[in-house]
mmCIF file of C-alpha atoms and ligand atoms in Angstrom:
data_model
loop_
_atom_site.group_PDB
_atom_site.id
_atom_site.type_symbol
_atom_site.label_atom_id
_atom_site.label_comp_id
_atom_site.label_asym_id
_atom_site.label_seq_id
_atom_site.Cartn_x
_atom_site.Cartn_y
_atom_site.Cartn_z
ATOM 1 C CA MET A 1 208.064 -4.756 41.936
ATOM 2 C CA LYS A 2 204.504 -3.928 43.845
ATOM 3 C CA ALA A 3 205.073 -5.139 47.084
ATOM 4 C CA THR A 4 202.821 -8.150 48.618
ATOM 5 C CA VAL A 5 200.788 -6.848 51.513
ATOM 6 C CA ILE A 6 201.004 -8.718 54.587
ATOM 7 C CA ASP A 7 197.208 -8.154 56.140
ATOM 8 C CA GLY A 8 197.962 -8.106 60.155
ATOM 9 C CA LYS A 9 194.095 -7.739 60.105
ATOM 10 C CA ALA A 10 193.379 -11.226 58.494
ATOM 11 C CA PHE A 11 196.435 -12.748 59.869
ATOM 12 C CA ALA A 12 195.334 -11.648 63.664
ATOM 13 C CA ALA A 13 192.078 -13.381 63.069
ATOM 14 C CA THR A 14 193.692 -16.492 62.330
ATOM 15 C CA VAL A 15 196.086 -15.987 65.552
ATOM 16 C CA ARG A 16 192.464 -15.349 67.605
ATOM 17 C CA THR A 17 190.874 -18.037 65.939
ATOM 18 C CA LYS A 18 193.409 -20.705 66.970
ATOM 19 C CA VAL A 19 193.492 -18.906 70.657
ATOM 20 C CA ALA A 20 190.220 -19.411 71.161
ATOM 21 C CA GLU A 21 189.972 -23.153 70.069
ATOM 22 C CA HIS A 22 192.845 -23.452 72.427
ATOM 23 C CA VAL A 23 190.604 -21.958 75.304
ATOM 24 C CA THR A 24 187.936 -24.436 74.232
ATOM 25 C CA ARG A 25 190.127 -27.146 74.777
ATOM 26 C CA LEU A 26 191.126 -25.979 78.142
ATOM 27 C CA LYS A 27 187.633 -25.585 78.971
ATOM 28 C CA GLU A 28 186.144 -28.801 78.187
ATOM 29 C CA VAL A 29 189.128 -31.282 78.759
ATOM 30 C CA HIS A 30 190.445 -29.450 81.636
ATOM 31 C CA GLY A 31 188.301 -27.429 83.179
ATOM 32 C CA ILE A 32 190.193 -24.326 82.844
ATOM 33 C CA THR A 33 189.484 -20.611 81.674
ATOM 34 C CA PRO A 34 191.931 -18.603 81.052
ATOM 35 C CA GLY A 35 191.836 -15.155 82.570
ATOM 36 C CA LEU A 36 193.359 -11.774 81.891
ATOM 37 C CA ALA A 37 193.098 -8.877 84.110
ATOM 38 C CA VAL A 38 193.687 -5.352 82.667
ATOM 39 C CA VAL A 39 194.097 -2.755 85.059
ATOM 40 C CA LEU A 40 193.676 1.301 84.022
ATOM 41 C CA LEU A 41 194.502 4.321 85.932
ATOM 42 C CA GLY A 42 192.710 7.452 84.965
ATOM 43 C CA GLU A 43 190.613 8.641 81.947
ATOM 44 C CA ASP A 44 193.152 8.685 78.961
ATOM 45 C CA PRO A 45 191.253 8.335 76.040
ATOM 46 C CA ALA A 46 193.470 6.672 73.989
ATOM 47 C CA SER A 47 194.109 3.989 77.025
ATOM 48 C CA GLN A 48 189.901 3.543 77.696
ATOM 49 C CA VAL A 49 189.706 2.511 74.017
ATOM 50 C CA TYR A 50 192.848 -0.005 73.793
ATOM 51 C CA VAL A 51 191.272 -1.769 77.327
ATOM 52 C CA ARG A 52 188.045 -1.410 76.090
ATOM 53 C CA SER A 53 189.139 -3.797 72.901
ATOM 54 C CA LYS A 54 191.392 -5.625 74.532
ATOM 55 C CA GLY A 55 188.402 -6.735 76.876
ATOM 56 C CA LYS A 56 186.053 -7.240 74.253
ATOM 57 C CA MET A 57 188.332 -9.647 72.078
ATOM 58 C CA THR A 58 189.438 -11.324 75.565
ATOM 59 C CA VAL A 59 185.921 -11.904 75.722
ATOM 60 C CA GLU A 60 185.384 -13.479 72.076
ATOM 61 C CA VAL A 61 188.110 -15.990 72.369
ATOM 62 C CA GLY A 62 186.312 -17.261 75.657
ATOM 63 C CA MET A 63 188.264 -16.200 78.183
ATOM 64 C CA ASN A 64 187.602 -14.558 81.692
ATOM 65 C CA SER A 65 187.908 -10.847 81.458
ATOM 66 C CA PHE A 66 188.985 -8.655 84.769
ATOM 67 C CA GLU A 67 188.922 -4.904 84.016
ATOM 68 C CA HIS A 68 190.267 -3.137 87.213
ATOM 69 C CA LYS A 69 189.681 0.902 86.661
ATOM 70 C CA LEU A 70 191.263 3.393 89.178
ATOM 71 C CA ASP A 71 191.471 6.605 89.970
ATOM 72 C CA ALA A 72 194.296 8.295 88.282
ATOM 73 C CA GLN A 73 195.475 9.656 91.877
ATOM 74 C CA THR A 74 195.606 5.732 93.060
ATOM 75 C CA SER A 75 198.491 5.293 95.779
ATOM 76 C CA GLU A 76 201.391 3.115 94.351
ATOM 77 C CA GLU A 77 200.538 1.403 97.743
ATOM 78 C CA ASP A 78 197.532 0.530 96.776
ATOM 79 C CA LEU A 79 198.254 -0.434 93.151
ATOM 80 C CA LEU A 80 200.680 -2.331 94.438
ATOM 81 C CA ALA A 81 198.226 -4.257 96.582
ATOM 82 C CA LEU A 82 196.138 -4.778 93.783
ATOM 83 C CA ILE A 83 198.876 -6.427 91.897
ATOM 84 C CA ALA A 84 199.379 -8.511 94.503
ATOM 85 C CA LYS A 85 196.140 -9.750 95.024
ATOM 86 C CA LEU A 86 195.820 -10.890 91.083
ATOM 87 C CA ASN A 87 199.243 -12.385 91.502
ATOM 88 C CA ALA A 88 198.067 -14.753 93.933
ATOM 89 C CA ASP A 89 194.256 -15.048 92.026
ATOM 90 C CA GLN A 90 194.175 -18.725 90.247
ATOM 91 C CA ASP A 91 191.834 -17.379 88.015
ATOM 92 C CA VAL A 92 193.779 -15.047 86.702
ATOM 93 C CA HIS A 93 196.891 -15.991 84.075
ATOM 94 C CA GLY A 94 197.589 -12.877 82.717
ATOM 95 C CA ILE A 95 198.150 -9.421 84.236
ATOM 96 C CA LEU A 96 198.553 -6.299 81.975
ATOM 97 C CA VAL A 97 198.648 -2.743 83.867
ATOM 98 C CA GLN A 98 198.096 -0.438 80.713
ATOM 99 C CA LEU A 99 200.980 2.505 80.166
ATOM 100 C CA PRO A 100 201.679 4.955 80.430
ATOM 101 C CA LEU A 101 200.832 5.309 84.359
ATOM 102 C CA PRO A 102 199.980 8.736 86.111
ATOM 103 C CA GLY A 103 203.725 10.650 86.712
ATOM 104 C CA HIS A 104 203.299 10.157 90.390
ATOM 105 C CA LEU A 105 203.745 6.376 90.096
ATOM 106 C CA ASP A 106 207.368 4.192 89.264
ATOM 107 C CA SER A 107 206.269 2.238 86.139
ATOM 108 C CA ASP A 108 209.229 0.042 86.744
ATOM 109 C CA LEU A 109 208.694 -0.525 90.182
ATOM 110 C CA VAL A 110 205.289 -1.409 88.944
ATOM 111 C CA ILE A 111 205.499 -3.845 86.246
ATOM 112 C CA ASN A 112 208.399 -5.597 88.244
ATOM 113 C CA SER A 113 205.765 -6.215 90.996
ATOM 114 C CA ILE A 114 203.571 -8.326 88.433
ATOM 115 C CA ASP A 115 204.517 -12.115 88.585
ATOM 116 C CA PRO A 116 206.967 -12.746 85.833
ATOM 117 C CA ALA A 117 204.881 -16.041 84.740
ATOM 118 C CA LYS A 118 201.431 -13.497 84.459
ATOM 119 C CA ASP A 119 203.580 -10.830 82.630
ATOM 120 C CA VAL A 120 201.782 -11.253 79.372
ATOM 121 C CA ASP A 121 203.040 -7.866 78.109
ATOM 122 C CA GLY A 122 206.737 -9.131 78.844
ATOM 123 C CA PHE A 123 208.053 -6.341 80.311
ATOM 124 C CA HIS A 124 209.136 -7.491 83.839
ATOM 125 C CA ILE A 125 212.922 -7.245 84.073
ATOM 126 C CA SER A 126 213.013 -11.455 84.084
ATOM 127 C CA ASN A 127 211.241 -11.607 81.078
ATOM 128 C CA VAL A 128 213.667 -9.339 79.201
ATOM 129 C CA GLY A 129 216.520 -11.163 80.805
ATOM 130 C CA LEU A 130 214.955 -14.416 79.453
ATOM 131 C CA LEU A 131 214.356 -13.464 76.432
ATOM 132 C CA GLY A 132 217.959 -11.875 76.130
ATOM 133 C CA THR A 133 219.576 -14.909 77.198
ATOM 134 C CA GLY A 134 217.391 -17.259 74.736
ATOM 135 C CA GLN A 135 215.132 -18.957 77.263
ATOM 136 C CA LYS A 136 211.407 -19.360 77.054
ATOM 137 C CA SER A 137 209.760 -15.824 78.479
ATOM 138 C CA MET A 138 206.627 -14.041 78.205
ATOM 139 C CA VAL A 139 207.365 -11.771 74.847
ATOM 140 C CA PRO A 140 206.180 -8.176 74.259
ATOM 141 C CA CYS A 141 202.996 -8.507 72.161
ATOM 142 C CA THR A 142 203.591 -6.137 69.110
ATOM 143 C CA PRO A 143 207.467 -7.653 68.861
ATOM 144 C CA LEU A 144 205.868 -11.300 69.122
ATOM 145 C CA GLY A 145 203.091 -10.134 66.343
ATOM 146 C CA CYS A 146 205.818 -9.132 64.142
ATOM 147 C CA LEU A 147 207.697 -12.036 64.095
ATOM 148 C CA MET A 148 204.734 -14.321 63.372
ATOM 149 C CA MET A 149 204.227 -12.323 60.574
ATOM 150 C CA LEU A 150 207.782 -12.237 59.159
ATOM 151 C CA ARG A 151 207.560 -16.069 59.688
ATOM 152 C CA ASP A 152 204.677 -16.825 58.030
ATOM 153 C CA HIS A 153 205.502 -14.911 54.902
ATOM 154 C CA HIS A 154 209.417 -16.283 54.745
ATOM 155 C CA GLY A 155 209.126 -19.585 56.490
ATOM 156 C CA SER A 156 212.957 -19.688 57.988
ATOM 157 C CA LEU A 157 214.727 -16.153 58.863
ATOM 158 C CA SER A 158 218.016 -17.670 59.155
ATOM 159 C CA GLY A 159 220.836 -15.690 57.785
ATOM 160 C CA MET A 160 218.827 -12.298 56.701
ATOM 161 C CA ASN A 161 219.908 -8.905 57.000
ATOM 162 C CA ALA A 162 217.518 -7.463 59.418
ATOM 163 C CA VAL A 163 217.671 -3.670 60.603
ATOM 164 C CA VAL A 164 215.547 -2.766 63.393
ATOM 165 C CA VAL A 165 214.802 1.670 63.585
ATOM 166 C CA GLY A 166 214.129 2.438 67.178
ATOM 167 C CA ARG A 167 215.744 1.223 70.210
ATOM 168 C CA SER A 168 212.918 1.099 72.756
ATOM 169 C CA ASN A 169 212.247 -1.316 75.401
ATOM 170 C CA ILE A 170 208.779 -2.223 74.389
ATOM 171 C CA VAL A 171 209.637 -2.451 70.559
ATOM 172 C CA GLY A 172 212.990 -2.147 69.242
ATOM 173 C CA LYS A 173 215.538 -3.914 71.428
ATOM 174 C CA PRO A 174 212.963 -7.146 71.931
ATOM 175 C CA MET A 175 212.125 -7.188 68.254
ATOM 176 C CA ALA A 176 215.908 -7.343 67.904
ATOM 177 C CA GLN A 177 216.364 -10.410 70.541
ATOM 178 C CA LEU A 178 213.701 -11.816 68.506
ATOM 179 C CA LEU A 179 215.316 -11.662 65.050
ATOM 180 C CA LEU A 180 218.428 -12.516 66.579
ATOM 181 C CA GLY A 181 216.762 -15.523 68.136
ATOM 182 C CA ASP A 182 215.507 -16.390 64.357
ATOM 183 C CA SER A 183 219.391 -16.484 63.425
ATOM 184 C CA CYS A 184 218.928 -12.924 61.399
ATOM 185 C CA THR A 185 221.577 -10.659 61.642
ATOM 186 C CA VAL A 186 220.204 -8.103 63.438
ATOM 187 C CA THR A 187 221.348 -3.893 63.564
ATOM 188 C CA ILE A 188 219.121 -1.581 65.695
ATOM 189 C CA ALA A 189 219.541 1.936 64.353
ATOM 190 C CA HIS A 190 218.479 4.820 66.061
ATOM 191 C CA SER A 191 218.252 8.763 66.389
ATOM 192 C CA ARG A 192 222.259 8.752 66.180
ATOM 193 C CA THR A 193 222.776 6.228 63.810
ATOM 194 C CA LYS A 194 225.027 7.231 61.042
ATOM 195 C CA ASP A 195 223.828 7.244 57.467
ATOM 196 C CA LEU A 196 220.850 5.675 58.228
ATOM 197 C CA PRO A 197 219.780 5.430 54.754
ATOM 198 C CA ALA A 198 222.591 3.212 53.658
ATOM 199 C CA VAL A 199 221.989 0.927 57.416
ATOM 200 C CA VAL A 200 218.140 0.778 56.078
ATOM 201 C CA ARG A 201 219.671 -0.385 52.120
ATOM 202 C CA GLN A 202 221.590 -3.302 53.913
ATOM 203 C CA ALA A 203 218.293 -4.703 55.008
ATOM 204 C CA ASP A 204 216.753 -7.986 54.040
ATOM 205 C CA ILE A 205 214.141 -7.155 56.923
ATOM 206 C CA VAL A 206 212.849 -3.115 57.764
ATOM 207 C CA VAL A 207 211.416 -3.232 61.132
ATOM 208 C CA ALA A 208 210.296 0.576 61.655
ATOM 209 C CA ALA A 209 209.264 1.302 65.315
ATOM 210 C CA VAL A 210 209.962 5.019 65.406
ATOM 211 C CA GLY A 211 207.303 7.402 65.548
ATOM 212 C CA ARG A 212 207.687 9.553 63.119
ATOM 213 C CA PRO A 213 205.040 9.880 60.034
ATOM 214 C CA GLN A 214 206.420 8.257 56.759
ATOM 215 C CA MET A 215 209.794 8.937 57.741
ATOM 216 C CA ILE A 216 211.215 5.740 55.780
ATOM 217 C CA PRO A 217 211.313 6.635 51.954
ATOM 218 C CA GLY A 218 210.943 3.740 49.218
ATOM 219 C CA ASP A 219 214.746 4.638 47.832
ATOM 220 C CA TRP A 220 215.917 3.496 51.663
ATOM 221 C CA ILE A 221 214.595 0.451 50.963
ATOM 222 C CA LYS A 222 216.539 -2.635 48.827
ATOM 223 C CA PRO A 223 214.278 -3.959 46.207
ATOM 224 C CA GLY A 224 212.674 -6.973 47.110
ATOM 225 C CA ALA A 225 212.985 -6.161 50.891
ATOM 226 C CA THR A 226 210.009 -7.007 53.699
ATOM 227 C CA VAL A 227 208.948 -4.173 55.668
ATOM 228 C CA ILE A 228 207.155 -4.496 58.896
ATOM 229 C CA ASP A 229 205.985 -0.887 59.770
ATOM 230 C CA VAL A 230 205.382 -0.833 63.679
ATOM 231 C CA GLY A 231 204.524 3.159 63.708
ATOM 232 C CA ILE A 232 201.405 4.692 64.380
ATOM 233 C CA ASN A 233 200.858 8.341 63.355
ATOM 234 C CA ARG A 234 198.249 10.547 63.055
ATOM 235 C CA ILE A 235 198.497 13.404 60.365
ATOM 236 C CA ASP A 236 196.293 15.654 58.905
ATOM 237 C CA LYS A 237 194.747 15.119 55.578
ATOM 238 C CA PRO A 238 194.930 17.840 52.566
ATOM 239 C CA GLU A 239 190.894 17.944 52.326
ATOM 240 C CA GLY A 240 190.703 18.313 56.266
ATOM 241 C CA GLY A 241 190.497 15.577 59.024
ATOM 242 C CA THR A 242 193.297 13.277 60.008
ATOM 243 C CA ARG A 243 194.541 9.972 59.122
ATOM 244 C CA LEU A 244 197.133 7.125 60.521
ATOM 245 C CA VAL A 245 199.975 6.301 58.715
ATOM 246 C CA GLY A 246 203.457 4.305 59.593
ATOM 247 C CA ASP A 247 207.224 5.132 59.913
ATOM 248 C CA ALA A 248 207.488 3.745 56.395
ATOM 249 C CA ASP A 249 206.367 5.947 53.412
ATOM 250 C CA TYR A 250 204.096 3.092 51.955
ATOM 251 C CA ASP A 251 203.464 4.111 48.507
ATOM 252 C CA SER A 252 206.913 4.568 47.650
ATOM 253 C CA CYS A 253 208.146 2.019 50.150
ATOM 254 C CA ALA A 254 205.461 -0.833 48.321
ATOM 255 C CA ALA A 255 206.867 0.353 44.835
ATOM 256 C CA VAL A 256 210.270 -1.296 45.858
ATOM 257 C CA ALA A 257 209.635 -3.878 48.641
ATOM 258 C CA GLY A 258 208.881 -7.371 48.369
ATOM 259 C CA ALA A 259 206.415 -7.359 51.083
ATOM 260 C CA ILE A 260 205.040 -4.699 53.520
ATOM 261 C CA THR A 261 202.642 -4.021 55.991
ATOM 262 C CA PRO A 262 199.757 -1.353 56.137
ATOM 263 C CA VAL A 263 199.145 1.265 58.433
ATOM 264 C CA PRO A 264 195.966 0.799 59.732
ATOM 265 C CA GLY A 265 195.813 -2.913 59.547
ATOM 266 C CA GLY A 266 199.285 -4.391 59.785
ATOM 267 C CA VAL A 267 200.986 -4.650 63.070
ATOM 268 C CA GLY A 268 198.568 -3.266 65.170
ATOM 269 C CA PRO A 269 195.804 -5.940 65.269
ATOM 270 C CA MET A 270 198.844 -8.328 65.790
ATOM 271 C CA THR A 271 199.457 -6.813 69.086
ATOM 272 C CA ILE A 272 195.914 -7.696 70.823
ATOM 273 C CA ALA A 273 195.721 -11.388 69.301
ATOM 274 C CA CYS A 274 199.434 -11.366 70.443
ATOM 275 C CA LEU A 275 198.579 -10.510 73.972
ATOM 276 C CA LEU A 276 195.382 -13.173 74.037
ATOM 277 C CA ALA A 277 198.072 -15.680 72.820
ATOM 278 C CA ASN A 278 200.217 -14.627 75.417
ATOM 279 C CA THR A 279 197.459 -15.149 78.052
ATOM 280 C CA VAL A 280 196.737 -18.830 76.778
ATOM 281 C CA THR A 281 200.136 -19.574 76.994
ATOM 282 C CA ALA A 282 200.549 -18.359 80.703
ATOM 283 C CA CYS A 283 197.349 -20.371 81.488
ATOM 284 C CA CYS A 284 198.992 -23.492 79.914
ATOM 285 C CA ARG A 285 202.502 -23.047 81.627
ATOM 286 C CA ALA A 286 200.691 -22.194 85.081
ATOM 287 C CA ASN A 287 199.113 -25.412 84.418
ATOM 288 C CA GLY A 288 201.871 -27.689 83.296
ATOM 289 C CA LEU A 289 199.983 -28.405 79.781
ATOM 290 C CA LYS A 290 201.759 -28.158 76.631
ATOM 291 C CA GLU A 291 201.651 -24.451 74.968
ATOM 292 C CA PRO A 292 199.479 -24.121 72.158
ATOM 293 C CA GLU A 293 202.069 -24.427 69.221
ATOM 294 C CA GLY A 294 202.624 -21.266 66.682
ATOM 295 C CA LEU A 295 201.770 -18.613 68.944
ATOM 296 C CA THR A 296 205.091 -18.730 70.925
ATOM 297 C CA ALA A 297 208.246 -16.874 70.086
HETATM 298 P P1 LIG B 301 209.801 5.226 71.527
HETATM 299 O O1 LIG B 301 209.492 6.989 71.287
HETATM 300 O O2 LIG B 301 210.088 4.836 72.649
HETATM 301 O O3 LIG B 301 211.308 5.030 70.869
HETATM 302 C C1 LIG B 301 211.508 5.918 69.553
HETATM 303 C C2 LIG B 301 212.604 5.173 68.679
HETATM 304 O O4 LIG B 301 213.250 5.923 67.372
HETATM 305 C C3 LIG B 301 213.904 5.439 69.374
HETATM 306 O O5 LIG B 301 214.470 4.459 69.725
HETATM 307 C C4 LIG B 301 214.540 6.620 68.378
HETATM 308 O O6 LIG B 301 216.081 6.933 69.015
HETATM 309 C C5 LIG B 301 214.074 6.272 67.381
HETATM 310 N N1 LIG B 301 214.206 7.378 66.791
HETATM 311 C C6 LIG B 301 213.620 8.819 66.783
HETATM 312 N N2 LIG B 301 213.673 9.354 65.878
HETATM 313 C C7 LIG B 301 214.697 8.841 65.009
HETATM 314 C C8 LIG B 301 215.226 9.201 63.799
HETATM 315 N N3 LIG B 301 214.957 10.338 62.847
HETATM 316 N N4 LIG B 301 215.911 8.456 63.384
HETATM 317 C C9 LIG B 301 216.265 6.824 63.520
HETATM 318 N N5 LIG B 301 216.027 6.610 64.686
HETATM 319 C C10 LIG B 301 214.852 7.304 65.438
HETATM 320 O O7 LIG B 301 208.758 4.917 70.450
HETATM 321 P P2 LIG B 301 207.789 3.115 70.727
HETATM 322 O O8 LIG B 301 209.127 2.471 69.958
HETATM 323 O O9 LIG B 301 207.295 2.976 72.065
HETATM 324 O O10 LIG B 301 206.840 3.004 69.560
HETATM 325 C C11 LIG B 301 207.274 3.357 68.027
HETATM 326 C C12 LIG B 301 206.261 3.400 67.036
HETATM 327 O O11 LIG B 301 205.463 2.591 67.270
HETATM 328 C C13 LIG B 301 205.154 4.591 67.559
HETATM 329 O O12 LIG B 301 204.453 4.950 66.362
HETATM 330 C C14 LIG B 301 204.106 3.866 68.102
HETATM 331 O O13 LIG B 301 202.749 4.730 68.003
HETATM 332 C C15 LIG B 301 204.348 2.722 67.581
HETATM 333 N N6 LIG B 301 203.971 1.558 68.091
HETATM 334 C C16 LIG B 301 202.977 0.575 67.744
HETATM 335 C C17 LIG B 301 202.396 -0.584 68.238
HETATM 336 C C18 LIG B 301 201.273 -1.435 67.638
HETATM 337 O O14 LIG B 301 200.781 -1.842 68.129
HETATM 338 N N7 LIG B 301 201.435 -1.397 66.276
HETATM 339 C C19 LIG B 301 202.666 -0.672 69.259
HETATM 340 C C20 LIG B 301 203.770 0.147 70.276
HETATM 341 C C21 LIG B 301 204.199 1.104 69.766
HETATM 342 P P3 LIG B 301 216.611 7.063 70.549
HETATM 343 O O15 LIG B 301 216.424 6.212 71.266
HETATM 344 O O16 LIG B 301 218.188 7.284 69.927
HETATM 345 O O17 LIG B 301 216.158 8.421 70.889
#
């Protein structure tokens, strides 16, 4: 068997097109331009790259992008004051504070100071609670992207066995909640899970969100299962230089799985597309308008 490759790059482009169509309608029919504010503290190169590409794609789909670059030493008081200003700004429908924050800042306090209705990362404790109780919320972008790809590939996920490897607050736990919401039977595995290979072999859907390069080999995969690889790991190439790999060992998994997302080009591009989708959703909700179909959980 050779797995179908789930092309996250192409799928993300279709999501962005849908977002752009919705933005055009919001502008033309309602005179509203959705706006996303991104707050970045410090000079972390990876964060700078993320923020730049978020800003570029925000503008490409026709939304307003507001970038706030602050010094790494910014005080909690000043950061909270900026967030309060953005919360009150009617032109801002989504607020994202780029993580990780410098060590002197309390990330939970900062995230929970964002208006939950503008919390397009879905990390505010209210959104976590709403998702956990199956209510309408802002959903974290990476798991939302995984869910969209799974729905697109399978249609209904009802009754499927899903194993999520990783229990972080930003990927593993919300992913499990979303799969439960789609009526999967969900197992969350982590570093203390006993006999992980046997657990993964039960899965019709494996979501790997561990952060360990090529940790999951093909012989852990049930034939025909779908593998969604969230991991982004940089490894050395034998010939020199580096390359990106996922948490699944792609070649051996692709030989057994029914479908698999590549790294790069799988989950990664969907994350930013879902950030844009969340911003348009937040804008519609803020204005009492119908939400875009197919862009929410
Ligand atoms: P975290 O480090 O927060 O969580 C990793 C999880 O993996 C933990 O729950 C940990 O278990 C578990 N784990 C670690 N080692 C093992 C093991 N040997 N066996 C089973 N479970 C293990 O990572 P994140 O969730 O933030 O990210 C996971 C990966 O996804 C990373 O590679 C990250 O770069 C990538 N990522 C990709 C995104 C994208 O857009 N594509 C977005 C976000 C993340 P325990 O809790 O017991 O320690």
